[in-house]
mmCIF file of C-alpha atoms and ligand atoms in Angstrom:
data_model
loop_
_atom_site.group_PDB
_atom_site.id
_atom_site.type_symbol
_atom_site.label_atom_id
_atom_site.label_comp_id
_atom_site.label_asym_id
_atom_site.label_seq_id
_atom_site.Cartn_x
_atom_site.Cartn_y
_atom_site.Cartn_z
ATOM 1 C CA MET A 34 12.302 -60.393 73.525
ATOM 2 C CA SER A 35 16.115 -60.529 73.468
ATOM 3 C CA ALA A 36 18.275 -57.453 72.820
ATOM 4 C CA ASP A 37 19.033 -58.966 69.428
ATOM 5 C CA ALA A 38 15.387 -59.279 68.521
ATOM 6 C CA HIS A 39 14.822 -55.738 69.734
ATOM 7 C CA GLU A 40 17.339 -54.568 67.184
ATOM 8 C CA ARG A 41 15.574 -56.471 64.411
ATOM 9 C CA ALA A 42 12.234 -54.951 65.387
ATOM 10 C CA VAL A 43 10.146 -53.078 62.826
ATOM 11 C CA ILE A 44 7.809 -51.521 65.373
ATOM 12 C CA THR A 45 8.999 -50.664 68.852
ATOM 13 C CA LEU A 46 6.957 -49.289 71.726
ATOM 14 C CA GLU A 47 9.017 -48.310 74.757
ATOM 15 C CA GLY A 48 7.154 -47.244 77.878
ATOM 16 C CA VAL A 49 4.290 -45.913 75.727
ATOM 17 C CA GLY A 50 1.514 -44.206 77.594
ATOM 18 C CA GLN A 51 -1.627 -42.544 76.301
ATOM 19 C CA THR A 52 -3.833 -40.328 78.411
ATOM 20 C CA PHE A 53 -6.986 -38.837 76.933
ATOM 21 C CA ARG A 54 -9.218 -36.102 78.354
ATOM 22 C CA SER A 55 -12.776 -37.139 78.822
ATOM 23 C CA SER A 56 -15.561 -34.698 78.013
ATOM 24 C CA ASP A 57 -15.713 -33.543 81.670
ATOM 25 C CA GLY A 58 -11.967 -32.822 81.551
ATOM 26 C CA SER A 59 -10.877 -35.737 83.722
ATOM 27 C CA PRO A 60 -7.879 -37.785 82.492
ATOM 28 C CA VAL A 61 -8.476 -41.248 80.971
ATOM 29 C CA ILE A 62 -5.316 -43.325 81.162
ATOM 30 C CA ALA A 63 -5.809 -45.649 78.170
ATOM 31 C CA LEU A 64 -2.258 -47.062 78.039
ATOM 32 C CA ASP A 65 0.431 -47.087 80.640
ATOM 33 C CA GLY A 66 4.049 -48.148 80.090
ATOM 34 C CA VAL A 67 3.523 -50.393 77.071
ATOM 35 C CA ASP A 68 6.674 -52.163 75.877
ATOM 36 C CA LEU A 69 6.418 -54.126 72.668
ATOM 37 C CA ALA A 70 8.754 -54.964 69.783
ATOM 38 C CA LEU A 71 7.448 -56.507 66.583
ATOM 39 C CA GLU A 72 9.741 -58.187 64.130
ATOM 40 C CA ARG A 73 9.612 -57.895 60.362
ATOM 41 C CA HIS A 74 6.778 -59.899 58.769
ATOM 42 C CA GLU A 75 5.568 -61.144 62.116
ATOM 43 C CA PHE A 76 1.825 -61.656 62.629
ATOM 44 C CA VAL A 77 0.888 -60.413 66.104
ATOM 45 C CA SER A 78 -2.598 -60.218 67.640
ATOM 46 C CA LEU A 79 -3.666 -57.922 70.450
ATOM 47 C CA ILE A 80 -6.289 -59.328 72.737
ATOM 48 C CA GLY A 81 -7.765 -58.036 75.971
ATOM 49 C CA PRO A 82 -10.887 -56.651 77.647
ATOM 50 C CA SER A 83 -12.938 -53.941 76.037
ATOM 51 C CA GLY A 84 -11.364 -50.496 76.544
ATOM 52 C CA CYS A 85 -7.845 -51.785 77.332
ATOM 53 C CA GLY A 86 -6.365 -49.668 74.536
ATOM 54 C CA LYS A 87 -5.997 -52.085 71.609
ATOM 55 C CA SER A 88 -7.310 -49.648 68.990
ATOM 56 C CA THR A 89 -5.283 -46.898 70.619
ATOM 57 C CA ILE A 90 -2.116 -48.905 69.983
ATOM 58 C CA LEU A 91 -3.046 -49.175 66.268
ATOM 59 C CA ARG A 92 -3.717 -45.459 66.068
ATOM 60 C CA LEU A 93 -0.341 -44.777 67.662
ATOM 61 C CA ILE A 94 1.476 -47.083 65.250
ATOM 62 C CA SER A 95 -0.256 -45.401 62.306
ATOM 63 C CA GLY A 96 0.886 -42.016 63.569
ATOM 64 C CA LEU A 97 -2.712 -40.747 63.699
ATOM 65 C CA LEU A 98 -2.114 -40.236 67.429
ATOM 66 C CA LEU A 99 1.111 -39.387 69.203
ATOM 67 C CA PRO A 100 1.835 -40.996 72.604
ATOM 68 C CA THR A 101 1.644 -38.775 75.646
ATOM 69 C CA SER A 102 4.635 -40.584 77.095
ATOM 70 C CA GLY A 103 7.308 -43.023 76.003
ATOM 71 C CA ARG A 104 8.615 -43.645 72.516
ATOM 72 C CA LEU A 105 7.196 -45.358 69.486
ATOM 73 C CA SER A 106 9.502 -46.043 66.533
ATOM 74 C CA ILE A 107 9.177 -47.715 63.167
ATOM 75 C CA TYR A 108 12.368 -49.008 61.642
ATOM 76 C CA GLY A 109 14.175 -47.208 64.436
ATOM 77 C CA LYS A 110 12.713 -43.795 63.582
ATOM 78 C CA ARG A 111 10.407 -42.068 66.033
ATOM 79 C CA VAL A 112 6.888 -41.708 64.703
ATOM 80 C CA THR A 113 5.883 -38.036 64.651
ATOM 81 C CA GLU A 114 3.178 -37.900 61.965
ATOM 82 C CA PRO A 115 0.760 -40.149 60.082
ATOM 83 C CA ARG A 116 2.532 -42.631 57.878
ATOM 84 C CA ASP A 117 1.269 -43.294 54.354
ATOM 85 C CA GLU A 118 3.006 -46.577 53.922
ATOM 86 C CA ILE A 119 0.924 -48.324 56.544
ATOM 87 C CA GLY A 120 -2.224 -50.217 55.495
ATOM 88 C CA MET A 121 -5.267 -50.075 57.758
ATOM 89 C CA VAL A 122 -8.357 -52.289 57.798
ATOM 90 C CA PHE A 123 -11.312 -51.597 60.092
ATOM 91 C CA GLN A 124 -14.325 -53.504 61.338
ATOM 92 C CA LYS A 125 -16.373 -52.142 58.465
ATOM 93 C CA ALA A 126 -14.952 -51.624 54.971
ATOM 94 C CA THR A 127 -16.789 -48.278 54.645
ATOM 95 C CA LEU A 128 -16.833 -48.408 50.870
ATOM 96 C CA LEU A 129 -18.218 -45.428 48.955
ATOM 97 C CA PRO A 130 -21.587 -46.644 47.587
ATOM 98 C CA TRP A 131 -21.541 -44.491 44.447
ATOM 99 C CA LEU A 132 -18.146 -45.794 43.271
ATOM 100 C CA SER A 133 -17.480 -49.129 41.602
ATOM 101 C CA VAL A 134 -15.554 -51.748 43.579
ATOM 102 C CA ALA A 135 -12.399 -51.142 41.511
ATOM 103 C CA ASP A 136 -12.672 -47.367 42.071
ATOM 104 C CA ASN A 137 -13.105 -47.909 45.771
ATOM 105 C CA ILE A 138 -9.788 -49.740 45.860
ATOM 106 C CA THR A 139 -7.982 -46.845 44.157
ATOM 107 C CA PHE A 140 -9.999 -44.129 45.966
ATOM 108 C CA PRO A 141 -7.357 -43.270 48.560
ATOM 109 C CA MET A 142 -4.972 -42.291 45.709
ATOM 110 C CA LYS A 143 -7.677 -40.272 43.948
ATOM 111 C CA HIS A 144 -8.459 -38.533 47.241
ATOM 112 C CA LYS A 145 -4.824 -37.759 48.007
ATOM 113 C CA TYR A 146 -3.358 -36.953 44.583
ATOM 114 C CA GLY A 147 -6.493 -36.102 42.591
ATOM 115 C CA ARG A 148 -5.735 -38.814 40.040
ATOM 116 C CA VAL A 149 -5.146 -42.508 39.733
ATOM 117 C CA THR A 150 -2.243 -43.769 37.643
ATOM 118 C CA ALA A 151 -2.478 -46.585 35.106
ATOM 119 C CA GLU A 152 -0.153 -48.607 37.327
ATOM 120 C CA GLU A 153 -2.500 -48.191 40.288
ATOM 121 C CA LYS A 154 -5.442 -49.296 38.161
ATOM 122 C CA ARG A 155 -3.457 -52.330 37.067
ATOM 123 C CA ARG A 156 -2.618 -53.111 40.690
ATOM 124 C CA ALA A 157 -6.271 -52.773 41.695
ATOM 125 C CA GLY A 158 -7.142 -55.359 39.041
ATOM 126 C CA GLU A 159 -4.434 -57.652 40.342
ATOM 127 C CA LEU A 160 -5.680 -57.294 43.904
ATOM 128 C CA LEU A 161 -9.273 -57.994 42.823
ATOM 129 C CA GLU A 162 -8.016 -61.210 41.316
ATOM 130 C CA MET A 163 -6.092 -62.031 44.458
ATOM 131 C CA ILE A 164 -9.194 -61.635 46.630
ATOM 132 C CA GLY A 165 -11.292 -63.703 44.214
ATOM 133 C CA LEU A 166 -13.414 -60.793 43.004
ATOM 134 C CA LYS A 167 -11.983 -60.330 39.541
ATOM 135 C CA GLU A 168 -15.472 -60.277 37.959
ATOM 136 C CA PHE A 169 -16.791 -57.721 40.460
ATOM 137 C CA GLY A 170 -14.623 -54.705 39.722
ATOM 138 C CA HIS A 171 -17.445 -52.794 37.923
ATOM 139 C CA LYS A 172 -20.116 -53.629 40.537
ATOM 140 C CA ARG A 173 -21.295 -51.270 43.274
ATOM 141 C CA PRO A 174 -20.558 -52.169 46.928
ATOM 142 C CA ASN A 175 -24.257 -52.826 47.687
ATOM 143 C CA GLU A 176 -24.180 -55.703 45.195
ATOM 144 C CA LEU A 177 -21.591 -57.458 47.347
ATOM 145 C CA SER A 178 -21.988 -59.531 50.537
ATOM 146 C CA GLY A 179 -20.467 -58.320 53.812
ATOM 147 C CA GLY A 180 -17.507 -60.722 53.427
ATOM 148 C CA MET A 181 -16.911 -59.551 49.861
ATOM 149 C CA GLN A 182 -16.979 -55.919 50.981
ATOM 150 C CA GLN A 183 -14.504 -56.667 53.709
ATOM 151 C CA ARG A 184 -12.222 -58.294 51.107
ATOM 152 C CA VAL A 185 -12.405 -55.091 49.069
ATOM 153 C CA GLY A 186 -11.393 -53.155 52.228
ATOM 154 C CA ILE A 187 -8.386 -55.404 52.572
ATOM 155 C CA ALA A 188 -7.491 -54.980 48.884
ATOM 156 C CA ARG A 189 -7.750 -51.175 49.284
ATOM 157 C CA SER A 190 -5.296 -51.342 52.203
ATOM 158 C CA LEU A 191 -2.851 -53.386 50.071
ATOM 159 C CA LEU A 192 -2.845 -51.094 47.008
ATOM 160 C CA HIS A 193 0.561 -49.746 47.829
ATOM 161 C CA ASP A 194 1.863 -53.035 49.155
ATOM 162 C CA PRO A 195 2.517 -51.642 52.639
ATOM 163 C CA ASP A 196 5.090 -53.356 54.767
ATOM 164 C CA ILE A 197 2.915 -52.928 57.846
ATOM 165 C CA LEU A 198 -0.752 -53.807 58.032
ATOM 166 C CA LEU A 199 -2.889 -52.743 60.992
ATOM 167 C CA MET A 200 -6.210 -54.559 61.314
ATOM 168 C CA ASP A 201 -8.823 -53.513 63.870
ATOM 169 C CA GLU A 202 -11.345 -56.354 64.380
ATOM 170 C CA PRO A 203 -11.629 -56.712 60.593
ATOM 171 C CA PHE A 204 -13.860 -59.767 60.683
ATOM 172 C CA SER A 205 -16.004 -59.126 63.748
ATOM 173 C CA ALA A 206 -19.059 -57.983 61.763
ATOM 174 C CA LEU A 207 -19.086 -61.196 59.716
ATOM 175 C CA ASP A 208 -20.861 -64.468 60.384
ATOM 176 C CA ALA A 209 -18.796 -67.340 61.827
ATOM 177 C CA LEU A 210 -18.333 -69.236 58.552
ATOM 178 C CA THR A 211 -17.347 -66.189 56.524
ATOM 179 C CA ARG A 212 -15.051 -65.243 59.357
ATOM 180 C CA ASP A 213 -13.102 -68.517 59.180
ATOM 181 C CA GLU A 214 -12.963 -68.234 55.385
ATOM 182 C CA MET A 215 -11.593 -64.674 55.691
ATOM 183 C CA SER A 216 -8.975 -65.800 58.189
ATOM 184 C CA PHE A 217 -7.642 -68.381 55.751
ATOM 185 C CA GLU A 218 -7.787 -65.795 52.968
ATOM 186 C CA LEU A 219 -5.771 -63.369 55.046
ATOM 187 C CA LEU A 220 -3.206 -66.082 55.801
ATOM 188 C CA ARG A 221 -2.887 -66.775 52.100
ATOM 189 C CA ILE A 222 -2.430 -63.097 51.288
ATOM 190 C CA TRP A 223 0.059 -62.684 54.125
ATOM 191 C CA SER A 224 2.117 -65.674 52.892
ATOM 192 C CA GLU A 225 2.058 -64.369 49.294
ATOM 193 C CA ARG A 226 2.927 -60.792 50.308
ATOM 194 C CA PRO A 227 4.620 -60.987 53.701
ATOM 195 C CA LYS A 228 4.006 -58.027 55.999
ATOM 196 C CA THR A 229 4.247 -57.149 59.639
ATOM 197 C CA VAL A 230 0.630 -57.454 60.778
ATOM 198 C CA VAL A 231 -0.884 -56.118 64.015
ATOM 199 C CA PHE A 232 -4.361 -57.637 64.379
ATOM 200 C CA VAL A 233 -6.870 -56.613 67.024
ATOM 201 C CA THR A 234 -9.465 -59.202 67.900
ATOM 202 C CA HIS A 235 -11.777 -60.317 70.708
ATOM 203 C CA SER A 236 -11.535 -63.899 69.566
ATOM 204 C CA ILE A 237 -8.948 -66.175 71.106
ATOM 205 C CA GLN A 238 -9.552 -68.767 68.389
ATOM 206 C CA GLU A 239 -8.986 -66.244 65.603
ATOM 207 C CA ALA A 240 -5.849 -64.905 67.276
ATOM 208 C CA LEU A 241 -4.486 -68.457 67.586
ATOM 209 C CA LEU A 242 -5.240 -69.407 64.022
ATOM 210 C CA LEU A 243 -3.551 -66.342 62.602
ATOM 211 C CA SER A 244 -0.709 -65.278 64.874
ATOM 212 C CA ASP A 245 2.925 -65.938 65.571
ATOM 213 C CA ARG A 246 2.477 -64.223 68.948
ATOM 214 C CA ILE A 247 -0.485 -63.076 70.965
ATOM 215 C CA VAL A 248 -0.210 -60.007 73.186
ATOM 216 C CA VAL A 249 -2.585 -60.271 76.122
ATOM 217 C CA MET A 250 -3.434 -56.888 77.554
ATOM 218 C CA SER A 251 -4.756 -56.050 80.972
ATOM 219 C CA ALA A 252 -7.843 -53.961 81.678
ATOM 220 C CA ARG A 253 -7.485 -50.176 81.701
ATOM 221 C CA PRO A 254 -5.001 -48.718 82.039
ATOM 222 C CA GLY A 255 -3.869 -51.008 79.260
ATOM 223 C CA ARG A 256 -0.570 -52.748 79.792
ATOM 224 C CA VAL A 257 1.020 -55.798 78.215
ATOM 225 C CA ALA A 258 0.128 -58.563 80.650
ATOM 226 C CA GLU A 259 1.691 -61.417 78.736
ATOM 227 C CA ILE A 260 3.073 -62.331 75.339
ATOM 228 C CA ILE A 261 2.313 -65.823 74.149
ATOM 229 C CA ASP A 262 4.186 -67.613 71.360
ATOM 230 C CA VAL A 263 1.919 -69.685 69.146
ATOM 231 C CA PRO A 264 3.788 -72.925 68.358
ATOM 232 C CA LEU A 265 1.271 -74.146 65.741
ATOM 233 C CA ALA A 266 2.923 -75.172 62.460
ATOM 234 C CA ARG A 267 2.394 -73.118 59.279
ATOM 235 C CA PRO A 268 0.741 -73.137 56.863
ATOM 236 C CA ARG A 269 -2.338 -73.164 59.054
ATOM 237 C CA THR A 270 -5.258 -74.972 57.458
ATOM 238 C CA LEU A 271 -8.659 -76.372 58.373
ATOM 239 C CA ASP A 272 -6.737 -79.222 60.066
ATOM 240 C CA THR A 273 -5.236 -76.686 62.456
ATOM 241 C CA LEU A 274 -8.734 -76.064 63.884
ATOM 242 C CA SER A 275 -9.020 -79.696 64.930
ATOM 243 C CA ASP A 276 -5.444 -79.994 66.152
ATOM 244 C CA PRO A 277 -5.545 -80.945 69.896
ATOM 245 C CA LEU A 278 -2.719 -78.429 70.501
ATOM 246 C CA TYR A 279 -4.896 -75.640 69.065
ATOM 247 C CA ASN A 280 -7.668 -76.446 71.502
ATOM 248 C CA GLN A 281 -5.293 -76.835 74.412
ATOM 249 C CA LEU A 282 -3.707 -73.449 73.629
ATOM 250 C CA ALA A 283 -7.162 -71.859 73.384
ATOM 251 C CA ASN A 284 -8.033 -73.201 76.827
ATOM 252 C CA ASP A 285 -4.748 -71.999 78.310
ATOM 253 C CA ILE A 286 -5.168 -68.514 76.899
ATOM 254 C CA ARG A 287 -8.806 -68.350 77.995
ATOM 255 C CA ARG A 288 -7.768 -69.179 81.525
ATOM 256 C CA LYS A 289 -5.030 -66.559 81.449
ATOM 257 C CA VAL A 290 -7.261 -63.848 80.019
ATOM 258 C CA PHE A 291 -10.113 -64.497 82.462
ATOM 259 C CA SER A 292 -7.871 -64.845 85.513
ATOM 260 C CA ARG A 293 -6.478 -61.411 84.663
ATOM 261 C CA ALA A 294 -9.775 -59.825 83.754
ATOM 262 C CA PRO A 295 -12.705 -61.471 85.464
ATOM 263 C CA LEU A 296 -16.029 -60.389 84.032
ATOM 264 C CA GLU A 297 -16.847 -58.024 86.858
ATOM 265 C CA ALA A 298 -13.509 -56.202 86.321
ATOM 266 C CA GLY A 299 -14.108 -55.604 82.642
ATOM 267 C CA GLY A 300 -13.318 -59.027 81.206
ATOM 268 C CA GLU A 301 -16.256 -58.745 78.842
ATOM 269 C CA GLY A 302 -15.340 -58.427 75.244
ATOM 270 C CA VAL A 303 -13.017 -61.428 74.971
ATOM 271 C CA ARG A 304 -14.602 -64.403 73.293
ATOM 272 C CA ALA A 305 -13.468 -67.988 73.192
HETATM 273 N N1 ATP B 299 -10.395 -39.704 71.826
HETATM 274 C C1 ATP B 299 -10.625 -40.222 73.056
HETATM 275 N N2 ATP B 299 -10.988 -39.409 74.088
HETATM 276 C C2 ATP B 299 -11.220 -39.887 75.310
HETATM 277 N N3 ATP B 299 -11.088 -41.192 75.638
HETATM 278 C C3 ATP B 299 -10.737 -42.049 74.658
HETATM 279 C C4 ATP B 299 -10.467 -41.597 73.309
HETATM 280 N N4 ATP B 299 -10.128 -42.673 72.543
HETATM 281 C C5 ATP B 299 -10.159 -43.724 73.365
HETATM 282 N N5 ATP B 299 -10.520 -43.375 74.616
HETATM 283 C C6 ATP B 299 -10.600 -44.250 75.816
HETATM 284 O O1 ATP B 299 -9.400 -44.998 75.888
HETATM 285 C C7 ATP B 299 -9.659 -46.297 76.285
HETATM 286 C C8 ATP B 299 -9.062 -47.276 75.282
HETATM 287 O O2 ATP B 299 -9.838 -47.218 74.092
HETATM 288 P P1 ATP B 299 -9.607 -48.211 72.849
HETATM 289 O O3 ATP B 299 -10.622 -47.892 71.819
HETATM 290 O O4 ATP B 299 -8.186 -48.162 72.452
HETATM 291 O O5 ATP B 299 -9.917 -49.614 73.547
HETATM 292 P P2 ATP B 299 -10.069 -51.030 72.905
HETATM 293 O O6 ATP B 299 -9.270 -51.990 73.699
HETATM 294 O O7 ATP B 299 -9.774 -50.960 71.450
HETATM 295 O O8 ATP B 299 -11.636 -51.285 73.112
HETATM 296 P P3 ATP B 299 -12.667 -52.233 72.335
HETATM 297 O O9 ATP B 299 -12.167 -53.636 72.485
HETATM 298 O O10 ATP B 299 -13.946 -52.023 73.095
HETATM 299 O O11 ATP B 299 -12.717 -51.738 70.920
HETATM 300 C C9 ATP B 299 -11.171 -46.416 76.465
HETATM 301 O O12 ATP B 299 -11.490 -46.217 77.839
HETATM 302 C C10 ATP B 299 -11.705 -45.278 75.644
HETATM 303 O O13 ATP B 299 -12.913 -44.805 76.198
#
């Protein structure tokens, strides 16, 4: 990234390292010297072998974890504590079964401030409509399919229209068809409400379909091995999936990932 682009960056990691202590007290170097700069409203995927520190990067950006070395800044300001204005979506929506779908969307506000404002309720209704679940606001989570629940999780993360959205394998628990559908849904939401998205996935295809850039990480200690620009035109549609360029890029990335992380060295966990 040029010096210019570095200045425009929303999220900047400079020489970021993260060392944990394992239960026997030995150090676990999860990340080592990670440099990364993400521009405003860019969609970036992190891909790499299991345990290379992808989730750790998300936790660092959210401020839930502070780096043991290096510097992480958002809008030029060093991150020193958890940030409210970041949306997070996980592999499982973890909805509260006793609350209605609408109340699940507003729950973080209820939990934090003890009340939900009329404006937040209105926003929740709007989000339900946006994710195609307008009629489901009064239902309980167990009345929804896995894909629908995951949509609710996304809506919950968008309640305060965060400028940054961190997504940790949000579709990995879904079947292949629902997964594709959710990817298109996410692209639609992202185009309607642009945000800087950092998306962790094990799927090269998913990363290609969604991203502007793909960050390929190396096996532990996690480092940025390569950053790949995705030259596929937007909007991305079903046609993108049959575009020869899409398949060629998938093959190129697969080769890169597996040449860096052959299976015996921890390359498991990255899927075509
Ligand atoms: N709290 C912790 N204490 C000790 N080690 C940890 C802790 N959190 C993460 N680690 C270790 O740091 C490394 C990176 O973990 P992380 O979850 O970020 O990897 P990942 O790339 O997201 O993995 P996966 O693709 O399997 O989800 C792993 O070796 C993990 O065991």
